[in-house]
Amino acid sequence: MSVLKSFIAGEWLGETPARPLPSAINGDIVAHTHQEPIDFAKAVEYGRTTGVKNLLAMDFQERALALKAMALYLQEHKQELYALSHHTGATKRDSAIDIDGGFGTLFSYASMGRRELPSGNVVHEGPVMPLGKENHFAGTHILVPRGGVAVHINAFNFPVWGMLEKFAPTFLAGMPCIVKPATATSYVTEAAVRLMQASGALPEGALQLIIGGTGDLLDHLREQDVVTFTGSASTALKLRSHPNILARSIPFNAEADSLNCAILAPDVTPDHEEFDLFIKEVVREMTVKAGQKCTAVRRILVPTAQLEAVADRLKQQLSKVVAGDPAVDGVRMGALASLDQCADVKAAIDRLKESCECLLGGTGDFQPLGDGCDRGAFLEPHLLLCRNPEQEGGAHDIEAFGPVATLMPYDTLEQAVAIAAKGKGSLVTTLSTRDPAIAGQLVPMLAAYHGRLHVLDAQAAKESTGHGSPLPMLKHGGPGRAGGGEELGGIRAVCHYLQRTAVQGSPTMLAAITGEYVRGAKVIETEVHPFRRYFEDLQINESLLTHRRTVTEADIVNFGCLSGDHFYMHFDEIAARNSQFRERIAHGYFVLSAAAGLFVSPGEGPVLANYGLDNLRFITPVPIGDTIQARLTCKRKIDQGRTSPDGHPQGVVVWDVEVRNQKDELVASYDILTLVAKRPQ
Ligand code: NDP
């Protein structure tokens, strides 16, 4: 008999069976939870000591590499997870969203981490702001690991993705996780955690797993810890108002069920492609994962004139959906996650029927396809109609977490916005329109109540990832009823697990703290040109003040002829005199090129490539006769552990460049990005 184990303080715990976990397909028992109690105080302490120590022995870049290694390992072993996922009622496509979607999120965070996070464990969130007139005192922000543990309490519908989308940014941030999956589908999460352990990429203490309840876990949390939650609004409320969470101001991020919308704009009629796209999107959202997605469409808002056409088309499409055992050919929709969940959804439909008509479903002649499926948690799609959606409650309040949605007619755009807002905050809304003016008017009006807005037209449909897919680079979450939290959204999610602190001091101190050169800080000048140093030998603040160069008319003429840029400001004496500068000035790009000529060390050396500029500004014009000089300073070093195409290890160096004139006025300012070789082995 298979007993799931918790993974606590570095050990797998659990021998004695407790609660049986039945398959959603046929009711057979897939696994049991364990009876052995968990010492939550020990789990938290272990995370805070062993976990934090091992995670912070690595830096952002190393953790990003570890995430990638883990994702590659998981991908190689995904069939083990697919086999278990089937029992949750998932079709192959549903499992792919959960399993491959989860791995995709790991890959995505690994690559964002490599690209956007520094070496070390301090994120500098610039820009530095001068706080005094003479740049002796400045301020900036840093983000650092919190030194606590993150407790992630997840929902039953995405046992793999739900864990990984929270784990990835937490791990990058250097925070150990204690993961508590929903019990009903925890057998898939347990298998995923075993694979993560087996990958060898997970430092000891970085991940613990709870099978079953959380006991007194929240009582042991402290100020440096965080809690995230996905599930029902009622559990979110219960947990966020836990006395210890409140007393210690422990950050609590919730993502709860919400009454998401799909809105058909009045410019779309059944002759348009957007009408078909709208129907397809709604049907997909109602049936993928049997409608058990926090982002699924629950309310379908259509112009009164199109109500009948939309209702007919949805009924036609939904009645073609074959539900049953996903292993059987032709089955397009699987089961709900458990019999309890099925009973909950049926009860919610009954409550919806008090204010809505039922257009499809519930006739009693539904038969899921497949052996033993009469014992499974199956439910056919239900389409309801609320004729009076301006009334509060009903379909604006009741979330039937299954293949269920309610049609609502509206007459004006303002009415559509008001009806959508009656859901009191949602994760996502799709707007189907052909008219950019409607999108331009409606989206800002809708945005206050919705975490994400997906505008669907024929062009977007060619590549759209769909209404229901949270993407790692975009924020997931929503206001009000949707939990009021934020997840994903690129590096933003990593920042949720870091402490942001304002730092004030002299530029020299700020440079030492942030690990980045700050203008006005003491520079290091030696006989050696900074371009002649290998990556490891270069120091932050290492600087070169170049010789000077007087700009002549010949420079301007030559540069204009070479580049073909004969703009009047450089070539037309009269027009230039009439301009705000009152005289001819050098091309900005000439100044850039001349500065490069001043600061490069031309011989072969460790600087391998210049791959771009950031933050370029031309500040003071350079007329004929002005004399310019450049200062090049090593600003930031990032070791991404990369090698050049021919196998030489290299790192990224960002150089601060200031170009000044004879009056010491700043002429041009920018960062140069280069690849610099590491010392030969
Ligand atoms: P719950 O809110 O009951 O459970 C969500 C998670 O919280 C589970 O891991 C659950 O564990 C845990 N939990 C529940 N009570 C406590 C507690 N007192 N202390 C600590 N942890 C707790 O949601 P359900 O999974 O039961 O689903 C109910 C409804 O929630 C659905 O019908 C749907 O409306 C909504 N939902 C929303 C989701 C979303 O993504 N926003 C996803 C899934 C559901 P355990 O399983 O052990 O009880």
XYZ file of C-alpha atoms and ligand atoms in Angstrom:
729
model
C 0.000 0.000 0.000
C 1.554 3.259 -1.074
C 2.018 5.807 1.721
C 3.099 9.315 0.801
C 5.958 10.782 2.784
C 6.657 14.272 3.967
C 10.215 15.540 3.489
C 11.140 17.338 6.701
C 14.550 18.377 8.021
C 16.330 16.362 5.361
C 14.415 13.112 5.987
C 11.454 11.357 4.416
C 8.802 10.781 7.060
C 5.746 8.497 6.941
C 5.114 4.740 7.092
C 1.604 4.333 8.461
C -1.360 4.978 6.161
C -3.872 7.629 7.138
C -6.296 9.230 4.650
C -6.852 7.334 1.367
C -6.574 9.436 -1.796
C -8.851 8.054 -4.528
C -8.356 8.354 -8.266
C -10.708 10.932 -9.769
C -11.232 8.589 -12.737
C -12.519 5.423 -11.056
C -12.300 5.883 -7.295
C -9.427 3.361 -6.870
C -7.045 4.351 -4.080
C -3.868 5.891 -5.505
C -2.046 6.530 -2.224
C -2.520 7.354 1.448
C -1.332 10.263 3.511
C 0.761 9.318 6.560
C -0.156 9.258 10.215
C 3.210 10.218 11.701
C 3.029 13.746 13.127
C 5.337 16.434 11.740
C 7.518 18.523 14.040
C 6.808 21.915 12.447
C 9.055 23.824 14.841
C 11.938 21.633 13.689
C 11.011 22.096 10.011
C 11.042 25.881 10.307
C 14.279 25.920 12.291
C 15.963 23.586 9.810
C 14.943 25.857 6.917
C 16.181 28.964 8.711
C 19.546 27.418 9.575
C 20.618 24.700 7.110
C 18.446 25.961 4.248
C 19.413 29.613 4.470
C 23.106 28.776 5.005
C 23.310 26.517 1.943
C 21.272 28.778 -0.306
C 23.323 31.839 0.573
C 26.558 29.951 0.027
C 25.456 30.323 -3.611
C 24.697 33.615 -5.353
C 21.874 34.663 -7.698
C 23.759 33.463 -10.765
C 24.599 30.078 -9.243
C 21.024 29.529 -8.111
C 19.783 30.385 -11.612
C 22.145 27.729 -13.009
C 20.877 25.218 -10.429
C 17.258 25.951 -11.449
C 18.106 25.175 -15.037
C 19.859 21.930 -14.105
C 16.816 20.918 -12.053
C 14.435 21.739 -14.908
C 16.487 19.640 -17.336
C 16.447 16.683 -14.951
C 12.699 16.964 -14.355
C 12.073 17.114 -18.080
C 13.946 13.856 -18.603
C 11.754 12.131 -16.004
C 8.397 13.697 -16.761
C 6.678 10.432 -17.743
C 6.651 9.413 -14.049
C 4.587 12.515 -13.308
C 2.265 12.064 -16.302
C 1.374 8.550 -15.082
C 0.259 9.931 -11.714
C -1.355 13.072 -13.087
C -3.861 10.895 -14.981
C -5.449 9.963 -11.627
C -6.235 13.619 -10.898
C -8.690 13.451 -13.808
C -6.358 15.300 -16.160
C -6.270 14.760 -19.909
C -2.863 14.718 -21.588
C -3.298 18.390 -22.454
C -4.280 19.202 -18.846
C -1.215 17.341 -17.553
C 1.005 19.204 -20.011
C -0.237 22.529 -18.647
C 0.629 21.393 -15.126
C 3.827 19.431 -15.713
C 5.483 20.957 -18.788
C 4.052 24.343 -17.795
C 5.800 23.966 -14.440
C 9.126 23.051 -16.043
C 8.729 25.950 -18.487
C 8.388 28.296 -15.527
C 11.629 26.915 -14.035
C 13.454 27.406 -17.341
C 12.048 30.868 -17.702
C 13.154 31.930 -14.199
C 16.568 30.350 -14.734
C 17.119 32.441 -17.810
C 15.646 35.649 -16.343
C 17.890 35.148 -13.314
C 20.995 34.767 -15.496
C 20.118 37.825 -17.561
C 18.751 40.200 -14.953
C 20.245 39.343 -11.570
C 23.779 40.192 -10.431
C 26.534 38.011 -9.081
C 26.520 38.071 -5.269
C 23.452 38.310 -3.062
C 22.642 42.024 -3.194
C 20.380 43.475 -5.877
C 20.996 47.149 -6.485
C 17.758 48.818 -7.471
C 18.974 52.116 -8.887
C 19.227 54.745 -9.975
C 21.280 56.418 -7.271
C 19.698 59.763 -6.381
C 21.881 62.683 -5.288
C 20.532 63.995 -1.981
C 22.900 66.967 -1.726
C 23.859 69.738 -4.155
C 27.519 68.661 -4.503
C 27.086 64.877 -4.686
C 28.610 64.086 -1.288
C 25.397 62.437 -0.068
C 23.160 60.156 -2.110
C 20.480 57.525 -1.741
C 19.521 54.280 -3.454
C 17.771 50.948 -2.787
C 19.084 47.452 -2.262
C 17.241 44.135 -2.080
C 18.662 41.334 0.046
C 17.592 37.791 1.012
C 15.261 37.872 4.031
C 16.991 35.069 5.959
C 13.654 33.387 6.721
C 11.590 30.575 5.220
C 8.760 30.723 2.699
C 5.664 28.623 3.359
C 3.757 27.860 0.157
C 0.231 26.485 0.553
C -1.059 25.315 -2.823
C -4.308 24.317 -4.514
C -5.291 20.875 -5.765
C -5.679 21.780 -9.429
C -2.010 22.266 -10.371
C 0.058 19.941 -8.166
C 3.277 20.554 -10.144
C 2.992 24.022 -11.736
C 1.411 25.391 -8.539
C 4.506 24.373 -6.584
C 7.118 25.339 -9.195
C 5.760 28.789 -10.084
C 6.266 29.772 -6.442
C 9.390 27.729 -5.818
C 11.372 29.216 -8.754
C 11.391 32.876 -7.636
C 11.762 31.871 -3.970
C 14.794 29.721 -4.719
C 16.372 32.453 -6.845
C 15.846 34.860 -3.951
C 17.788 32.513 -1.663
C 14.858 31.553 0.545
C 14.129 27.951 1.615
C 10.599 26.692 0.883
C 8.236 24.603 2.938
C 5.629 23.398 0.451
C 2.193 22.191 1.444
C 0.251 20.847 -1.548
C -3.504 20.292 -1.412
C -3.958 16.811 0.012
C -6.258 15.458 -2.740
C -3.535 15.550 -5.439
C -0.435 15.562 -3.206
C 0.764 12.248 -4.691
C 1.823 14.125 -7.857
C 3.611 16.845 -5.876
C 5.392 14.229 -3.744
C 6.714 12.544 -6.903
C 7.875 15.924 -8.258
C 9.708 16.728 -4.997
C 11.446 13.327 -5.121
C 12.665 14.137 -8.627
C 13.829 17.603 -7.544
C 15.845 15.962 -4.756
C 17.240 13.364 -7.132
C 18.346 16.069 -9.581
C 21.269 16.897 -7.280
C 20.697 20.595 -7.954
C 18.834 21.290 -4.719
C 21.030 22.325 -1.770
C 20.177 20.676 1.542
C 17.372 22.497 3.349
C 16.150 24.411 0.291
C 12.888 22.456 0.000
C 10.681 20.651 2.510
C 7.345 18.975 1.802
C 4.293 18.584 4.016
C 1.818 15.806 3.240
C -1.448 16.466 5.087
C -2.305 19.395 7.353
C -0.140 22.281 8.503
C -0.731 21.744 12.236
C 0.879 24.536 14.256
C 3.251 25.572 11.430
C 2.046 29.175 11.251
C 2.651 29.617 15.008
C 6.378 29.073 14.438
C 6.830 31.708 11.766
C 8.713 34.929 12.450
C 9.099 38.382 10.958
C 11.587 37.284 8.259
C 9.337 34.529 6.895
C 6.643 34.789 4.219
C 3.477 32.845 3.422
C 1.880 32.426 0.024
C -1.456 30.788 -0.558
C -3.534 29.595 -3.522
C -7.026 28.264 -2.942
C -10.405 29.448 -1.813
C -11.110 33.001 -0.658
C -12.445 31.650 2.643
C -9.258 29.735 3.510
C -7.201 32.771 2.425
C -9.146 34.900 4.896
C -8.708 32.357 7.674
C -4.953 32.058 7.158
C -4.169 35.724 6.602
C -5.965 36.581 9.852
C -3.971 34.009 11.850
C -2.883 35.838 15.038
C 0.832 35.152 14.518
C 0.721 36.352 10.880
C -0.956 39.571 12.016
C 1.120 40.123 15.154
C 4.453 39.778 13.336
C 3.420 41.488 10.064
C 4.439 38.383 8.139
C 3.917 39.057 4.402
C 0.979 36.971 3.143
C 0.370 36.731 -0.589
C -2.941 35.193 -1.677
C -4.262 34.077 -5.026
C -7.881 33.028 -4.607
C -10.750 31.861 -6.768
C -12.288 34.616 -8.859
C -15.248 35.175 -11.180
C -13.297 35.865 -14.362
C -15.018 37.249 -17.466
C -14.972 36.972 -21.218
C -16.509 40.043 -22.860
C -17.697 40.127 -26.457
C -17.533 43.751 -27.672
C -20.552 45.205 -29.546
C -18.574 45.576 -32.802
C -18.278 41.788 -33.210
C -21.079 39.869 -34.972
C -21.371 36.190 -35.960
C -19.877 36.972 -39.396
C -16.566 37.993 -37.877
C -13.604 35.745 -37.119
C -13.472 37.295 -33.630
C -16.905 35.791 -32.873
C -15.599 32.268 -33.534
C -12.447 33.018 -31.560
C -14.556 34.176 -28.630
C -16.658 30.983 -28.665
C -13.537 28.817 -28.939
C -11.859 30.603 -26.037
C -14.901 30.260 -23.762
C -15.343 26.560 -24.598
C -11.647 25.922 -24.004
C -11.682 27.741 -20.664
C -14.759 25.827 -19.500
C -13.365 22.404 -20.409
C -9.558 22.462 -19.938
C -8.852 20.862 -16.521
C -12.658 20.371 -16.436
C -12.908 24.082 -15.626
C -10.777 23.719 -12.471
C -8.525 26.673 -13.175
C -8.401 29.780 -11.067
C -8.334 31.702 -14.357
C -11.247 29.871 -16.047
C -14.037 31.970 -17.594
C -17.031 32.003 -15.225
C -19.025 34.942 -16.608
C -19.633 35.508 -20.320
C -20.708 39.088 -21.095
C -22.292 39.612 -24.520
C -24.273 42.446 -26.140
C -28.019 41.760 -25.798
C -28.265 41.683 -29.607
C -25.847 38.707 -29.723
C -27.160 36.783 -26.709
C -29.094 34.217 -28.698
C -26.350 33.662 -31.277
C -23.698 33.197 -28.571
C -25.924 30.886 -26.494
C -26.724 28.707 -29.549
C -23.100 28.434 -30.607
C -21.848 27.646 -27.083
C -24.522 24.975 -26.585
C -23.611 23.439 -29.925
C -19.864 23.343 -29.123
C -20.152 22.301 -25.492
C -22.535 19.434 -26.215
C -19.856 17.960 -28.520
C -17.323 17.731 -25.671
C -16.785 14.075 -24.745
C -16.030 13.625 -21.030
C -14.540 10.501 -19.513
C -11.318 8.620 -18.844
C -8.602 10.587 -20.684
C -6.980 7.267 -21.633
C -9.965 6.521 -23.905
C -9.734 7.762 -27.499
C -11.881 10.769 -28.287
C -12.185 11.991 -24.672
C -11.630 15.758 -24.504
C -12.530 16.517 -20.902
C -11.415 14.629 -17.801
C -12.769 14.454 -14.275
C -12.899 16.897 -11.393
C -10.128 16.284 -8.887
C -12.252 14.370 -6.371
C -15.785 13.227 -5.550
C -15.917 15.873 -2.812
C -15.040 18.517 -5.361
C -17.733 17.174 -7.701
C -20.309 17.419 -4.919
C -19.181 21.004 -4.154
C -19.561 22.033 -7.798
C -23.030 20.464 -8.064
C -24.085 22.328 -4.919
C -22.754 25.585 -6.398
C -24.743 24.952 -9.612
C -27.920 24.487 -7.528
C -27.254 27.837 -5.845
C -26.622 29.487 -9.214
C -29.938 28.150 -10.499
C -31.752 30.246 -7.877
C -31.030 33.326 -10.028
C -30.098 31.820 -13.414
C -31.670 29.623 -16.080
C -29.831 26.461 -17.038
C -29.301 26.350 -20.835
C -27.150 23.223 -20.941
C -26.299 20.363 -18.551
C -27.922 18.690 -15.588
C -30.507 16.663 -17.519
C -29.432 13.415 -15.898
C -28.505 11.551 -19.097
C -24.766 12.277 -18.902
C -22.507 9.192 -19.135
C -18.712 9.594 -18.899
C -16.794 7.384 -21.303
C -14.540 4.628 -19.927
C -14.517 1.619 -17.583
C -15.316 2.413 -13.971
C -16.014 6.060 -14.769
C -19.413 5.836 -13.093
C -17.379 5.819 -9.842
C -15.329 8.829 -10.956
C -15.725 12.575 -10.341
C -17.195 13.510 -13.731
C -19.482 16.387 -14.573
C -20.723 17.571 -17.982
C -20.383 21.239 -19.035
C -23.108 23.499 -17.642
C -24.098 26.761 -19.351
C -26.322 29.128 -17.381
C -28.002 32.415 -18.227
C -28.454 35.348 -15.869
C -30.990 37.705 -17.461
C -30.546 40.412 -14.865
C -26.790 40.762 -14.320
C -27.071 44.236 -12.814
C -28.280 42.588 -9.645
C -25.619 41.797 -7.020
C -24.818 38.252 -5.910
C -25.671 35.018 -7.731
C -23.255 34.388 -10.586
C -21.155 37.383 -9.440
C -20.473 35.617 -6.134
C -20.783 31.859 -6.541
C -17.786 30.128 -8.046
C -18.620 26.656 -9.333
C -15.035 25.361 -9.720
C -15.771 23.094 -12.682
C -16.997 23.221 -16.312
C -19.574 25.877 -15.510
C -20.116 29.434 -16.801
C -22.961 31.955 -16.917
C -24.041 34.141 -19.845
C -24.911 37.778 -19.085
C -26.337 40.324 -21.554
C -25.333 44.012 -21.533
C -26.398 47.071 -23.552
C -23.647 49.705 -23.224
C -19.902 49.562 -22.670
C -20.296 51.301 -19.292
C -22.783 48.612 -18.305
C -20.339 45.859 -19.334
C -17.629 47.426 -17.158
C -20.022 47.717 -14.198
C -21.223 44.113 -14.558
C -17.647 42.809 -14.768
C -16.782 44.794 -11.607
C -19.564 43.043 -9.670
C -17.202 40.055 -9.373
C -15.294 42.298 -6.903
C -11.885 41.694 -8.468
C -10.714 38.960 -10.834
C -7.531 37.342 -12.081
C -8.164 37.776 -15.789
C -10.679 39.002 -18.344
C -10.710 38.480 -22.091
C -12.095 41.185 -24.360
C -12.928 40.161 -27.926
C -13.065 43.135 -30.255
C -12.004 44.186 -33.771
C -11.988 47.868 -32.900
C -8.829 49.435 -31.369
C -10.945 52.395 -30.192
C -13.138 50.065 -28.102
C -10.028 48.374 -26.653
C -8.510 51.805 -25.926
C -11.663 52.926 -24.154
C -12.608 49.708 -22.349
C -9.291 48.335 -21.114
C -8.378 51.279 -18.837
C -11.944 51.193 -17.451
C -11.752 47.441 -16.779
C -8.191 47.400 -15.446
C -8.975 48.531 -11.887
C -10.851 45.279 -11.218
C -8.796 42.735 -13.125
C -5.241 41.437 -12.667
C -4.700 40.688 -16.364
C -6.565 41.707 -19.532
C -6.304 39.607 -22.668
C -7.454 41.397 -25.817
C -8.385 38.873 -28.475
C -8.615 39.763 -32.150
C -7.730 37.870 -35.316
C -4.130 39.104 -35.279
C -3.451 38.201 -31.635
C -5.145 34.815 -32.083
C -2.350 33.705 -34.418
C -0.034 33.457 -31.426
C -2.167 34.032 -28.342
C -1.223 31.889 -25.333
C -4.876 32.089 -24.286
C -7.066 33.608 -21.614
C -6.193 31.042 -18.962
C -2.392 30.850 -19.065
C -0.429 32.766 -16.468
C 2.977 33.466 -18.030
C 6.232 33.681 -16.038
C 7.048 37.121 -17.466
C 3.650 38.666 -16.703
C 2.085 39.312 -13.335
C -0.411 36.691 -12.110
C -2.896 37.699 -9.441
C -5.697 40.154 -9.075
C -7.349 42.616 -6.738
C -10.119 42.046 -4.201
C -11.803 38.677 -4.406
C -8.881 37.336 -6.473
C -6.755 37.573 -3.331
C -5.089 40.962 -3.771
C -1.734 39.303 -4.383
C 0.890 39.150 -7.099
C 2.889 36.217 -8.408
C 5.208 35.742 -11.389
C 5.788 38.901 -13.436
C 9.443 38.160 -14.115
C 12.051 39.292 -11.615
C 9.282 41.216 -9.799
C 8.324 37.861 -8.203
C 11.890 37.332 -6.947
C 11.696 40.775 -5.328
C 8.637 39.642 -3.332
C 10.991 37.305 -1.461
C 13.709 39.918 -0.874
C 13.794 42.800 1.580
C 13.961 46.225 -0.092
C 15.952 48.736 1.950
C 16.764 52.374 1.235
C 20.432 53.199 1.775
C 21.836 56.710 2.229
C 25.481 57.721 2.355
C 28.424 59.060 0.383
C 28.919 57.766 -3.170
C 32.038 55.902 -1.971
C 30.027 54.060 0.698
C 27.131 53.347 -1.666
C 29.554 51.838 -4.205
C 31.021 49.558 -1.527
C 27.527 48.485 -0.379
C 25.933 47.930 -3.766
C 29.041 46.449 -5.362
C 28.583 48.929 -8.213
C 30.463 52.110 -9.088
C 28.450 55.186 -8.155
C 29.432 58.528 -9.709
C 31.289 60.627 -7.160
C 32.807 57.557 -5.431
C 36.580 57.350 -4.990
C 38.029 55.739 -8.111
C 41.031 53.427 -8.411
C 43.584 54.577 -10.982
C 46.704 52.555 -11.811
C 49.310 52.453 -14.542
C 47.470 49.547 -16.153
C 44.679 50.309 -18.614
C 41.461 48.636 -17.318
C 40.971 46.993 -20.741
C 44.195 45.059 -20.133
C 42.861 43.264 -17.059
C 41.206 39.867 -16.989
C 37.708 39.582 -15.538
C 38.881 38.336 -12.122
C 41.520 41.068 -11.791
C 39.302 44.033 -12.591
C 38.031 45.896 -9.562
C 34.805 47.830 -9.270
C 35.732 51.597 -9.330
C 38.841 50.911 -11.453
C 38.972 53.919 -13.739
C 40.747 55.616 -16.614
C 40.753 59.368 -17.313
C 41.706 59.785 -20.965
C 43.675 62.435 -22.839
C 41.663 65.288 -24.423
C 40.529 65.998 -27.974
C 39.432 69.308 -29.513
C 36.534 68.946 -31.919
C 37.118 70.585 -35.312
C 34.965 71.381 -38.284
C 36.888 68.675 -40.184
C 35.650 66.128 -37.591
C 32.038 67.101 -38.270
C 32.434 67.081 -42.048
C 34.301 63.768 -42.059
C 31.788 62.124 -39.735
C 28.860 63.450 -41.808
C 30.362 62.107 -45.018
C 31.268 58.775 -43.501
C 27.843 58.214 -41.923
C 25.739 60.038 -44.541
C 24.175 62.118 -41.748
C 24.038 65.677 -43.118
C 21.449 66.951 -40.657
C 21.189 70.762 -40.760
C 22.400 71.162 -37.178
C 25.835 69.906 -38.249
C 26.029 71.262 -41.813
C 23.822 74.346 -42.252
C 25.379 77.419 -40.577
C 22.212 79.546 -40.999
C 19.739 76.915 -39.821
C 21.981 76.085 -36.862
C 22.166 79.783 -35.936
C 18.357 79.896 -35.904
C 18.190 76.816 -33.660
C 18.250 76.678 -29.868
C 22.014 75.965 -29.992
C 22.830 79.118 -32.079
C 25.748 77.357 -33.824
C 26.730 74.137 -35.576
C 27.352 71.237 -33.226
C 28.975 67.832 -33.541
C 26.863 64.727 -34.110
C 26.039 62.943 -30.834
C 27.259 59.728 -32.459
C 30.541 61.428 -33.311
C 30.998 62.238 -29.618
C 30.339 58.569 -28.801
C 32.795 57.378 -31.414
C 35.418 59.924 -30.410
C 35.039 58.880 -26.769
C 35.644 55.250 -27.751
C 38.761 56.432 -29.603
C 39.899 58.140 -26.394
C 39.372 55.256 -24.000
C 40.056 52.008 -25.871
C 43.299 50.170 -25.501
C 43.663 49.075 -29.106
C 45.944 46.055 -28.779
C 44.692 42.475 -28.502
C 43.594 41.835 -24.925
C 40.999 40.393 -22.563
C 38.094 42.614 -23.702
C 36.409 40.348 -26.237
C 33.335 42.210 -27.429
C 31.254 45.309 -26.942
C 27.626 44.271 -27.092
C 25.751 47.476 -26.488
C 25.046 50.632 -24.578
C 22.524 51.394 -21.861
C 21.176 54.668 -20.520
C 22.704 56.855 -23.259
C 22.067 60.580 -22.883
C 23.565 63.536 -24.790
C 23.467 66.290 -22.213
C 25.483 69.300 -23.421
C 26.010 70.127 -27.125
C 29.577 70.066 -28.467
C 30.245 72.958 -30.872
C 33.358 73.305 -33.028
C 36.344 74.206 -30.827
C 35.152 72.451 -27.656
C 37.531 69.981 -26.044
C 36.224 66.666 -24.745
C 37.665 64.089 -22.365
C 36.261 60.727 -21.209
C 36.278 58.809 -17.955
C 35.768 55.054 -18.151
C 35.068 53.262 -14.873
C 34.333 49.617 -14.107
C 30.771 49.789 -12.812
C 29.433 46.253 -12.514
C 30.748 42.708 -13.013
C 28.446 39.729 -13.656
C 29.790 36.207 -13.721
C 27.226 34.124 -15.579
C 29.591 31.163 -15.805
C 29.552 31.442 -19.615
C 32.220 30.589 -22.139
C 32.856 32.149 -25.559
C 31.915 30.094 -28.656
C 35.541 28.872 -28.814
C 35.430 27.710 -25.204
C 37.078 30.560 -23.230
C 35.462 31.417 -19.867
C 34.254 35.022 -19.757
C 32.189 37.466 -17.725
C 30.114 40.575 -18.335
C 31.599 43.964 -17.405
C 29.514 47.125 -17.448
C 31.551 50.338 -17.740
C 30.352 53.758 -16.715
C 31.343 56.396 -19.280
C 31.284 60.146 -18.702
C 32.320 62.527 -21.479
C 32.974 66.102 -20.290
C 33.966 69.355 -21.987
C 36.648 71.920 -21.066
C 34.247 73.477 -18.507
C 33.830 70.062 -16.838
C 30.211 69.943 -18.032
C 28.780 66.496 -18.711
C 28.433 66.101 -22.490
C 27.418 62.445 -22.771
C 26.701 59.729 -20.227
C 26.160 55.981 -20.744
C 26.991 52.417 -19.760
C 28.937 50.152 -22.103
C 28.390 46.402 -21.925
C 31.383 44.204 -22.701
C 32.440 40.588 -22.500
C 35.793 40.171 -20.757
C 37.904 37.025 -20.742
C 38.809 35.260 -17.540
C 42.456 34.496 -16.788
C 43.815 31.605 -18.855
C 43.688 28.408 -16.758
P -8.918 25.367 0.038
O -8.829 26.813 0.178
O -9.692 24.606 1.040
O -7.460 24.691 0.033
C -6.338 25.287 -0.588
C -5.092 24.871 0.153
O -5.168 25.317 1.504
C -4.928 23.370 0.250
O -3.556 23.060 0.217
C -5.499 23.057 1.607
O -5.013 21.863 2.146
C -5.027 24.235 2.390
N -5.789 24.507 3.580
C -7.134 24.462 3.737
N -7.446 24.824 4.984
C -6.300 25.092 5.623
C -5.968 25.499 6.945
N -6.895 25.727 7.853
N -4.675 25.657 7.257
C -3.696 25.463 6.344
N -3.965 25.070 5.086
C -5.243 24.883 4.727
O -9.411 25.060 -1.361
P -9.838 23.653 -1.963
O -8.612 23.045 -2.503
O -10.622 22.825 -1.026
O -10.809 24.164 -3.064
C -11.988 24.828 -2.652
C -12.306 25.918 -3.612
O -11.215 26.816 -3.737
C -12.543 25.455 -5.017
O -13.818 24.934 -5.174
C -12.319 26.724 -5.752
O -13.446 27.525 -5.651
C -11.177 27.365 -5.015
N -9.874 27.097 -5.636
C -9.213 28.126 -6.171
C -7.999 27.902 -6.786
C -7.176 28.981 -7.341
O -6.236 28.681 -8.052
N -7.389 30.230 -7.046
C -7.456 26.576 -6.960
C -8.221 25.567 -6.315
C -9.376 25.854 -5.672
P -5.873 20.505 2.142
O -6.039 20.110 0.724
O -5.052 19.574 2.914
O -7.178 20.855 2.782
